[in-house]
PDB file of C-alpha atoms in Angstrom:
ATOM      1  CA  MET A   1       0.030  -0.159   0.098  1.00 45.00           C
ATOM      2  CA  THR A   2       0.884   3.741  -0.897  1.00 54.00           C
ATOM      3  CA  SER A   3       1.685   5.228   2.665  1.00 62.00           C
ATOM      4  CA  GLY A   4       1.823   8.662  -0.285  1.00 72.00           C
ATOM      5  CA  LEU A   5       2.960  10.489  -2.445  1.00 82.00           C
ATOM      6  CA  PRO A   6       6.400  11.816  -3.527  1.00 81.00           C
ATOM      7  CA  ALA A   7       4.758  14.829  -4.658  1.00 80.00           C
ATOM      8  CA  PHE A   8       3.037  16.220  -1.582  1.00 87.00           C
ATOM      9  CA  ASP A   9       4.657  16.849   1.929  1.00 86.00           C
ATOM     10  CA  ASP A  10       4.437  15.004   5.108  1.00 85.00           C
ATOM     11  CA  TRP A  11       1.545  16.942   6.319  1.00 88.00           C
ATOM     12  CA  LEU A  12      -0.709  17.192   2.664  1.00 84.00           C
ATOM     13  CA  ASN A  13       0.182  12.807   2.834  1.00 82.00           C
ATOM     14  CA  HIS A  14      -0.733  12.294   6.780  1.00 83.00           C
ATOM     15  CA  ARG A  15      -4.627  13.974   4.940  1.00 81.00           C
ATOM     16  CA  LEU A  16      -4.346  12.052   2.269  1.00 80.00           C
ATOM     17  CA  VAL A  17      -4.284   9.620   4.515  1.00 82.00           C
ATOM     18  CA  GLU A  18      -7.244  10.342   6.462  1.00 78.00           C
ATOM     19  CA  ARG A  19      -9.604  10.904   3.724  1.00 72.00           C
ATOM     20  CA  ALA A  20      -8.644   7.547   1.926  1.00 70.00           C
ATOM     21  CA  SER A  21      -9.349   6.011   5.746  1.00 71.00           C
ATOM     22  CA  GLU A  22     -13.215   7.681   6.061  1.00 64.00           C
ATOM     23  CA  ALA A  23     -13.720   6.580   2.133  1.00 58.00           C
ATOM     24  CA  GLY A  24     -12.905   3.537   3.526  1.00 58.00           C
ATOM     25  CA  GLU A  25     -10.102   2.601   0.802  1.00 65.00           C
ATOM     26  CA  ASP A  26      -6.692   2.246   0.870  1.00 71.00           C
ATOM     27  CA  VAL A  27      -4.496   5.617  -0.583  1.00 77.00           C
ATOM     28  CA  ASP A  28      -3.833   3.146  -3.739  1.00 77.00           C
ATOM     29  CA  ILE A  29      -7.003   2.824  -4.750  1.00 70.00           C
ATOM     30  CA  TYR A  30      -8.595   6.035  -3.964  1.00 71.00           C
ATOM     31  CA  VAL A  31      -5.661   8.179  -5.536  1.00 78.00           C
ATOM     32  CA  ALA A  32      -6.694   5.567  -8.899  1.00 74.00           C
ATOM     33  CA  ARG A  33     -10.171   7.149  -8.108  1.00 67.00           C
ATOM     34  CA  ALA A  34      -9.025  11.007  -7.932  1.00 70.00           C
ATOM     35  CA  VAL A  35      -6.691  10.441 -10.910  1.00 77.00           C
ATOM     36  CA  ALA A  36      -9.325   8.421 -13.585  1.00 68.00           C
ATOM     37  CA  ALA A  37     -11.864  10.868 -12.576  1.00 62.00           C
ATOM     38  CA  GLN A  38     -10.457  13.575 -13.774  1.00 68.00           C
ATOM     39  CA  MET A  39      -8.967  12.225 -17.027  1.00 72.00           C
ATOM     40  CA  VAL A  40     -12.712  11.334 -17.761  1.00 63.00           C
ATOM     41  CA  ALA A  41     -13.703  15.141 -17.048  1.00 60.00           C
ATOM     42  CA  ASP A  42     -10.802  16.450 -19.444  1.00 67.00           C
ATOM     43  CA  GLN A  43     -11.772  13.761 -21.860  1.00 66.00           C
ATOM     44  CA  ARG A  44     -15.132  15.002 -21.553  1.00 56.00           C
ATOM     45  CA  GLN A  45     -14.474  18.810 -21.378  1.00 57.00           C
ATOM     46  CA  ALA A  46     -12.319  18.405 -24.539  1.00 62.00           C
ATOM     47  CA  ASP A  47     -15.214  16.451 -25.721  1.00 58.00           C
ATOM     48  CA  GLY A  48     -13.208  13.215 -26.896  1.00 59.00           C
ATOM     49  CA  PRO A  49     -14.407  10.479 -28.906  1.00 63.00           C
ATOM     50  CA  LEU A  50     -13.221   7.993 -25.688  1.00 67.00           C
ATOM     51  CA  VAL A  51     -14.722   9.272 -22.686  1.00 60.00           C
ATOM     52  CA  LYS A  52     -17.390   6.098 -23.656  1.00 61.00           C
ATOM     53  CA  GLU A  53     -14.235   3.915 -23.513  1.00 70.00           C
ATOM     54  CA  ILE A  54     -12.332   4.945 -21.026  1.00 69.00           C
ATOM     55  CA  LEU A  55     -15.576   4.699 -18.379  1.00 63.00           C
ATOM     56  CA  ILE A  56     -15.694   0.551 -19.566  1.00 62.00           C
ATOM     57  CA  HIS A  57     -12.281   0.384 -19.103  1.00 71.00           C
ATOM     58  CA  LEU A  58     -12.103   1.867 -15.595  1.00 65.00           C
ATOM     59  CA  ALA A  59     -15.218  -0.482 -14.393  1.00 60.00           C
ATOM     60  CA  GLU A  60     -13.017  -3.247 -16.061  1.00 62.00           C
ATOM     61  CA  SER A  61     -10.287  -2.468 -13.930  1.00 66.00           C
ATOM     62  CA  GLY A  62     -12.377  -1.793 -10.518  1.00 61.00           C
ATOM     63  CA  VAL A  63     -11.276   2.068  -9.859  1.00 60.00           C
ATOM     64  CA  PHE A  64     -14.823   2.587 -10.472  1.00 54.00           C
ATOM     65  CA  ALA A  65     -16.092  -1.002  -9.183  1.00 52.00           C
ATOM     66  CA  GLN A  66     -20.016  -1.382  -6.971  1.00 47.00           C
ATOM     67  CA  THR A  67     -19.921  -0.642  -3.385  1.00 50.00           C
ATOM     68  CA  SER A  68     -22.876  -0.998  -1.977  1.00 59.00           C
ATOM     69  CA  MET A  69     -26.317   0.470  -3.771  1.00 71.00           C
ATOM     70  CA  PRO A  70     -29.426  -1.345  -3.680  1.00 72.00           C
ATOM     71  CA  SER A  71     -30.284  -3.935  -6.501  1.00 76.00           C
ATOM     72  CA  VAL A  72     -34.245  -3.693  -8.147  1.00 84.00           C
ATOM     73  CA  SER A  73     -33.381  -6.651 -10.781  1.00 83.00           C
ATOM     74  CA  GLY A  74     -36.931  -7.735  -9.084  1.00 85.00           C
ATOM     75  CA  VAL A  75     -39.166  -4.546 -10.506  1.00 87.00           C
ATOM     76  CA  LEU A  76     -37.260  -4.536 -13.922  1.00 90.00           C
ATOM     77  CA  ALA A  77     -37.572  -8.156 -14.581  1.00 92.00           C
ATOM     78  CA  ASP A  78     -41.347  -7.420 -14.216  1.00 92.00           C
ATOM     79  CA  ALA A  79     -42.937  -9.650 -18.084  1.00 92.00           C
ATOM     80  CA  ASP A  80     -45.384  -6.716 -18.281  1.00 94.00           C
ATOM     81  CA  ARG A  81     -42.349  -3.629 -17.689  1.00 94.00           C
ATOM     82  CA  LEU A  82     -40.484  -5.415 -20.797  1.00 95.00           C
ATOM     83  CA  ARG A  83     -43.884  -6.593 -22.816  1.00 95.00           C
ATOM     84  CA  SER A  84     -43.580  -2.665 -23.055  1.00 96.00           C
ATOM     85  CA  LEU A  85     -40.299  -1.519 -23.677  1.00 96.00           C
ATOM     86  CA  TYR A  86     -39.896  -4.381 -26.121  1.00 96.00           C
ATOM     87  CA  ALA A  87     -43.093  -3.617 -28.055  1.00 95.00           C
ATOM     88  CA  THR A  88     -41.767  -0.220 -29.195  1.00 96.00           C
ATOM     89  CA  GLY A  89     -38.852  -1.199 -30.143  1.00 95.00           C
ATOM     90  CA  LEU A  90     -36.388   0.828 -29.518  1.00 96.00           C
ATOM     91  CA  LEU A  91     -33.802  -0.551 -28.533  1.00 94.00           C
ATOM     92  CA  ASP A  92     -31.071  -0.563 -30.314  1.00 92.00           C
ATOM     93  CA  SER A  93     -32.796   1.751 -32.369  1.00 93.00           C
ATOM     94  CA  PRO A  94     -30.678   4.176 -34.510  1.00 91.00           C
ATOM     95  CA  PRO A  95     -31.378   8.326 -32.882  1.00 92.00           C
ATOM     96  CA  GLU A  96     -34.375  10.216 -34.601  1.00 93.00           C
ATOM     97  CA  GLU A  97     -35.334  13.153 -34.967  1.00 95.00           C
ATOM     98  CA  ILE A  98     -38.081  13.226 -32.960  1.00 94.00           C
ATOM     99  CA  TYR A  99     -36.700  12.124 -29.846  1.00 95.00           C
ATOM    100  CA  ASP A 100     -33.656  14.069 -30.199  1.00 95.00           C
ATOM    101  CA  ARG A 101     -35.339  17.001 -30.391  1.00 95.00           C
ATOM    102  CA  ASN A 102     -36.901  16.820 -26.933  1.00 95.00           C
ATOM    103  CA  THR A 103     -33.526  15.565 -24.825  1.00 97.00           C
ATOM    104  CA  ARG A 104     -32.123  18.845 -26.574  1.00 96.00           C
ATOM    105  CA  ALA A 105     -35.075  21.272 -24.857  1.00 97.00           C
ATOM    106  CA  ALA A 106     -34.670  19.167 -21.265  1.00 97.00           C
ATOM    107  CA  ALA A 107     -31.584  20.159 -21.504  1.00 96.00           C
ATOM    108  CA  ASP A 108     -31.813  23.894 -23.285  1.00 96.00           C
ATOM    109  CA  ALA A 109     -34.865  24.535 -20.751  1.00 95.00           C
ATOM    110  CA  LEU A 110     -32.663  22.961 -17.280  1.00 96.00           C
ATOM    111  CA  ASP A 111     -29.298  24.626 -18.436  1.00 94.00           C
ATOM    112  CA  ALA A 112     -27.930  21.033 -17.993  1.00 95.00           C
ATOM    113  CA  PRO A 113     -24.442  20.195 -19.772  1.00 93.00           C
ATOM    114  CA  ILE A 114     -26.218  15.675 -20.655  1.00 93.00           C
ATOM    115  CA  ALA A 115     -29.733  14.673 -20.956  1.00 96.00           C
ATOM    116  CA  ALA A 116     -30.509  11.610 -22.292  1.00 96.00           C
ATOM    117  CA  MET A 117     -33.928   9.638 -23.033  1.00 97.00           C
ATOM    118  CA  CYS A 118     -32.753   6.282 -21.384  1.00 97.00           C
ATOM    119  CA  LEU A 119     -34.581   2.632 -21.902  1.00 97.00           C
ATOM    120  CA  VAL A 120     -33.789   0.294 -19.129  1.00 96.00           C
ATOM    121  CA  ASP A 121     -34.125  -3.743 -20.763  1.00 94.00           C
ATOM    122  CA  VAL A 122     -33.387  -6.401 -17.570  1.00 91.00           C
ATOM    123  CA  ASP A 123     -29.384  -5.644 -17.765  1.00 89.00           C
ATOM    124  CA  ARG A 124     -28.932  -2.882 -19.402  1.00 92.00           C
ATOM    125  CA  GLN A 125     -29.491   0.679 -20.093  1.00 95.00           C
ATOM    126  CA  PHE A 126     -30.104   2.304 -23.748  1.00 96.00           C
ATOM    127  CA  LEU A 127     -29.113   5.488 -24.630  1.00 95.00           C
ATOM    128  CA  LYS A 128     -32.248   6.192 -27.514  1.00 96.00           C
ATOM    129  CA  SER A 129     -31.662   9.718 -27.307  1.00 95.00           C
ATOM    130  CA  VAL A 130     -28.662  11.641 -25.837  1.00 94.00           C
ATOM    131  CA  VAL A 131     -27.074  15.471 -25.689  1.00 92.00           C
ATOM    132  CA  GLY A 132     -23.100  15.948 -24.811  1.00 88.00           C
ATOM    133  CA  LEU A 133     -22.041  13.192 -24.896  1.00 83.00           C
ATOM    134  CA  GLY A 134     -20.981  12.839 -28.737  1.00 81.00           C
ATOM    135  CA  ASP A 135     -22.363  11.468 -31.168  1.00 81.00           C
ATOM    136  CA  LEU A 136     -22.136   7.491 -30.549  1.00 82.00           C
ATOM    137  CA  SER A 137     -22.565   4.385 -32.519  1.00 81.00           C
ATOM    138  CA  VAL A 138     -25.612   2.246 -31.078  1.00 78.00           C
ATOM    139  CA  GLN A 139     -22.818  -0.226 -29.293  1.00 80.00           C
ATOM    140  CA  GLU A 140     -21.871   3.383 -27.277  1.00 83.00           C
ATOM    141  CA  ARG A 141     -25.102   3.924 -26.546  1.00 88.00           C
ATOM    142  CA  GLN A 142     -25.204   1.220 -24.155  1.00 89.00           C
ATOM    143  CA  MET A 143     -24.204   1.003 -20.510  1.00 87.00           C
ATOM    144  CA  PRO A 144     -24.434  -1.783 -17.800  1.00 87.00           C
ATOM    145  CA  LEU A 145     -27.278  -1.528 -15.402  1.00 87.00           C
ATOM    146  CA  GLU A 146     -24.579  -0.530 -12.453  1.00 84.00           C
ATOM    147  CA  HIS A 147     -23.531   2.842 -14.378  1.00 86.00           C
ATOM    148  CA  SER A 148     -27.453   3.747 -14.071  1.00 91.00           C
ATOM    149  CA  PHE A 149     -29.517   5.691 -12.443  1.00 93.00           C
ATOM    150  CA  CYS A 150     -32.214   5.488 -14.112  1.00 94.00           C
ATOM    151  CA  GLN A 151     -33.035   2.312 -13.267  1.00 94.00           C
ATOM    152  CA  TYR A 152     -34.514   3.837  -9.972  1.00 93.00           C
ATOM    153  CA  ALA A 153     -36.948   6.593 -11.134  1.00 95.00           C
ATOM    154  CA  VAL A 154     -37.905   3.079 -13.304  1.00 95.00           C
ATOM    155  CA  ALA A 155     -38.198   0.721 -10.755  1.00 93.00           C
ATOM    156  CA  ASN A 156     -40.200   3.301  -8.375  1.00 91.00           C
ATOM    157  CA  GLY A 157     -41.794   4.875 -11.525  1.00 93.00           C
ATOM    158  CA  LYS A 158     -42.020   8.283 -10.112  1.00 92.00           C
ATOM    159  CA  PRO A 159     -39.461  10.894 -10.128  1.00 95.00           C
ATOM    160  CA  LEU A 160     -35.797  10.693  -8.631  1.00 95.00           C
ATOM    161  CA  VAL A 161     -34.093  14.326  -7.905  1.00 96.00           C
ATOM    162  CA  LEU A 162     -31.015  14.484  -6.570  1.00 95.00           C
ATOM    163  CA  GLU A 163     -29.653  16.949  -5.477  1.00 95.00           C
ATOM    164  CA  ASP A 164     -26.202  16.962  -4.967  1.00 94.00           C
ATOM    165  CA  ALA A 165     -25.373  13.043  -4.836  1.00 93.00           C
ATOM    166  CA  ARG A 166     -22.528  12.699  -3.415  1.00 90.00           C
ATOM    167  CA  ASN A 167     -24.336  13.813   0.236  1.00 89.00           C
ATOM    168  CA  ASP A 168     -27.053  10.810  -0.474  1.00 88.00           C
ATOM    169  CA  PRO A 169     -27.273   8.148   1.952  1.00 84.00           C
ATOM    170  CA  VAL A 170     -27.318   5.805  -0.736  1.00 86.00           C
ATOM    171  CA  PHE A 171     -25.908   7.069  -4.136  1.00 88.00           C
ATOM    172  CA  LYS A 172     -23.335   8.193  -2.111  1.00 87.00           C
ATOM    173  CA  ASN A 173     -22.484   5.245  -3.255  1.00 84.00           C
ATOM    174  CA  HIS A 174     -22.858   4.816  -6.525  1.00 89.00           C
ATOM    175  CA  PRO A 175     -19.640   4.108  -8.995  1.00 84.00           C
ATOM    176  CA  LEU A 176     -20.460   7.083 -10.714  1.00 84.00           C
ATOM    177  CA  VAL A 177     -21.164   9.651  -7.621  1.00 88.00           C
ATOM    178  CA  ARG A 178     -18.240   8.105  -6.580  1.00 83.00           C
ATOM    179  CA  GLY A 179     -15.831   8.774  -9.405  1.00 79.00           C
ATOM    180  CA  GLY A 180     -16.844  12.753  -9.764  1.00 82.00           C
ATOM    181  CA  ILE A 181     -18.609  11.750 -12.664  1.00 83.00           C
ATOM    182  CA  VAL A 182     -21.828  13.182 -11.965  1.00 90.00           C
ATOM    183  CA  ALA A 183     -22.760  14.800  -8.681  1.00 93.00           C
ATOM    184  CA  THR A 184     -26.850  15.781  -9.746  1.00 95.00           C
ATOM    185  CA  TYR A 185     -29.346  13.949 -11.375  1.00 97.00           C
ATOM    186  CA  LEU A 186     -32.854  14.312 -12.374  1.00 97.00           C
ATOM    187  CA  GLY A 187     -35.435  11.494 -14.062  1.00 97.00           C
ATOM    188  CA  ILE A 188     -38.557  11.244 -14.389  1.00 97.00           C
ATOM    189  CA  PRO A 189     -40.045   8.022 -16.006  1.00 97.00           C
ATOM    190  CA  LEU A 190     -41.365   7.109 -19.215  1.00 97.00           C
ATOM    191  CA  THR A 191     -44.761   4.906 -18.846  1.00 96.00           C
ATOM    192  CA  ASP A 192     -46.927   3.136 -20.665  1.00 96.00           C
ATOM    193  CA  HIS A 193     -50.693   3.504 -20.095  1.00 94.00           C
ATOM    194  CA  ASN A 194     -50.576   0.757 -17.830  1.00 93.00           C
ATOM    195  CA  GLN A 195     -47.659   2.791 -15.655  1.00 94.00           C
ATOM    196  CA  ASN A 196     -44.962   0.438 -16.776  1.00 95.00           C
ATOM    197  CA  ALA A 197     -41.842   2.420 -16.644  1.00 96.00           C
ATOM    198  CA  ILE A 198     -39.454   1.575 -20.076  1.00 97.00           C
ATOM    199  CA  GLY A 199     -37.069   4.680 -19.367  1.00 97.00           C
ATOM    200  CA  THR A 200     -36.142   8.010 -18.045  1.00 98.00           C
ATOM    201  CA  LEU A 201     -35.608  11.573 -19.576  1.00 98.00           C
ATOM    202  CA  CYS A 202     -32.902  12.413 -17.708  1.00 97.00           C
ATOM    203  CA  VAL A 203     -30.645  15.633 -16.967  1.00 97.00           C
ATOM    204  CA  PHE A 204     -27.110  15.603 -15.097  1.00 93.00           C
ATOM    205  CA  ASP A 205     -24.106  16.868 -13.795  1.00 92.00           C
ATOM    206  CA  THR A 206     -20.980  16.767 -12.763  1.00 89.00           C
ATOM    207  CA  LYS A 207     -21.420  19.593 -10.144  1.00 92.00           C
ATOM    208  CA  PRO A 208     -24.621  20.259  -7.679  1.00 94.00           C
ATOM    209  CA  ARG A 209     -27.824  21.803  -8.544  1.00 93.00           C
ATOM    210  CA  LEU A 210     -31.480  22.700  -6.984  1.00 94.00           C
ATOM    211  CA  TRP A 211     -34.162  21.297  -8.249  1.00 95.00           C
ATOM    212  CA  GLY A 212     -36.763  22.779  -7.819  1.00 94.00           C
ATOM    213  CA  PRO A 213     -40.657  21.815  -8.402  1.00 95.00           C
ATOM    214  CA  GLY A 214     -40.457  23.727 -11.268  1.00 96.00           C
ATOM    215  CA  HIS A 215     -38.084  22.600 -12.994  1.00 96.00           C
ATOM    216  CA  VAL A 216     -39.429  18.353 -12.130  1.00 96.00           C
ATOM    217  CA  GLN A 217     -42.742  19.495 -13.930  1.00 97.00           C
ATOM    218  CA  LEU A 218     -40.979  20.926 -16.287  1.00 97.00           C
ATOM    219  CA  LEU A 219     -39.409  17.794 -17.063  1.00 97.00           C
ATOM    220  CA  SER A 220     -42.637  15.710 -16.103  1.00 97.00           C
ATOM    221  CA  ASP A 221     -44.110  17.683 -19.241  1.00 97.00           C
ATOM    222  CA  LEU A 222     -41.576  17.242 -21.899  1.00 97.00           C
ATOM    223  CA  ALA A 223     -41.637  13.333 -20.161  1.00 97.00           C
ATOM    224  CA  ALA A 224     -44.925  12.944 -20.988  1.00 96.00           C
ATOM    225  CA  LEU A 225     -44.581  14.531 -24.868  1.00 95.00           C
ATOM    226  CA  ALA A 226     -42.138  11.098 -25.046  1.00 96.00           C
ATOM    227  CA  ALA A 227     -44.571   8.503 -23.701  1.00 96.00           C
ATOM    228  CA  ASP A 228     -46.796   9.944 -26.312  1.00 95.00           C
ATOM    229  CA  ARG A 229     -45.475  10.322 -28.753  1.00 95.00           C
ATOM    230  CA  ILE A 230     -43.257   6.900 -27.655  1.00 96.00           C
ATOM    231  CA  PHE A 231     -47.003   4.786 -27.127  1.00 94.00           C
ATOM    232  CA  GLY A 232     -49.544   6.735 -28.498  1.00 88.00           C
ATOM    233  CA  PRO A 233     -52.476   9.134 -26.710  1.00 78.00           C
ATOM    234  CA  GLU A 234     -54.523   7.410 -23.820  1.00 77.00           C
ATOM    235  CA  PRO A 235     -57.145   4.861 -25.211  1.00 73.00           C
ATOM    236  CA  ASP A 236     -60.573   6.693 -24.862  1.00 68.00           C
ATOM    237  CA  PRO A 237     -62.119   4.734 -21.671  1.00 66.00           C
ATOM    238  CA  THR A 238     -65.227   4.792 -23.633  1.00 60.00           C
TER     239      THR A 238
END
């Protein structure tokens, strides 16, 4: 185990060891996470194409390993929910302007650097539409569920509002929060006429944000428009 960094003096190295201990990590892992988070931030700032590939390698190497995030796999595997998701035909489909308009509107209206329309499968998340991550191939728009915030909004069937996930007792353990990649998130479930949630319309940022009722209502209205496009108008009960 590394006891400190050569460029640090004794006082800084002592603080480093303290912070790593408070995080429940040795210094090597603590430093690796910090460096990895800075790599991702620099790559994203440069609008580089390698952000997704870097995240995949970091996940595989265990730098952003899962800790104690709760499992919602039982809800995600619900047969009615999956039938509704698969019936849309949107999984693994290319971008479509009709959905991209919604996503751009969400990013602009909430002044968010990243917005996405996410579809949550039983074992993965697919970005049907995304703003702020550059042009992604179909393969690059997939991610494992351990990187997903949207799975929790889908499982609960209601908005997920995180103003500073770093201080949330549950979400502070999320790999992307621990890696300094996501600090704030607002996601609204996309539901069919039987209230099966198949994904979300969401925005997120690397910095904390205050989400008021107006923000939640605005994103909810945009999510409702997206759901109308996916599922069509609700049938007349008569």
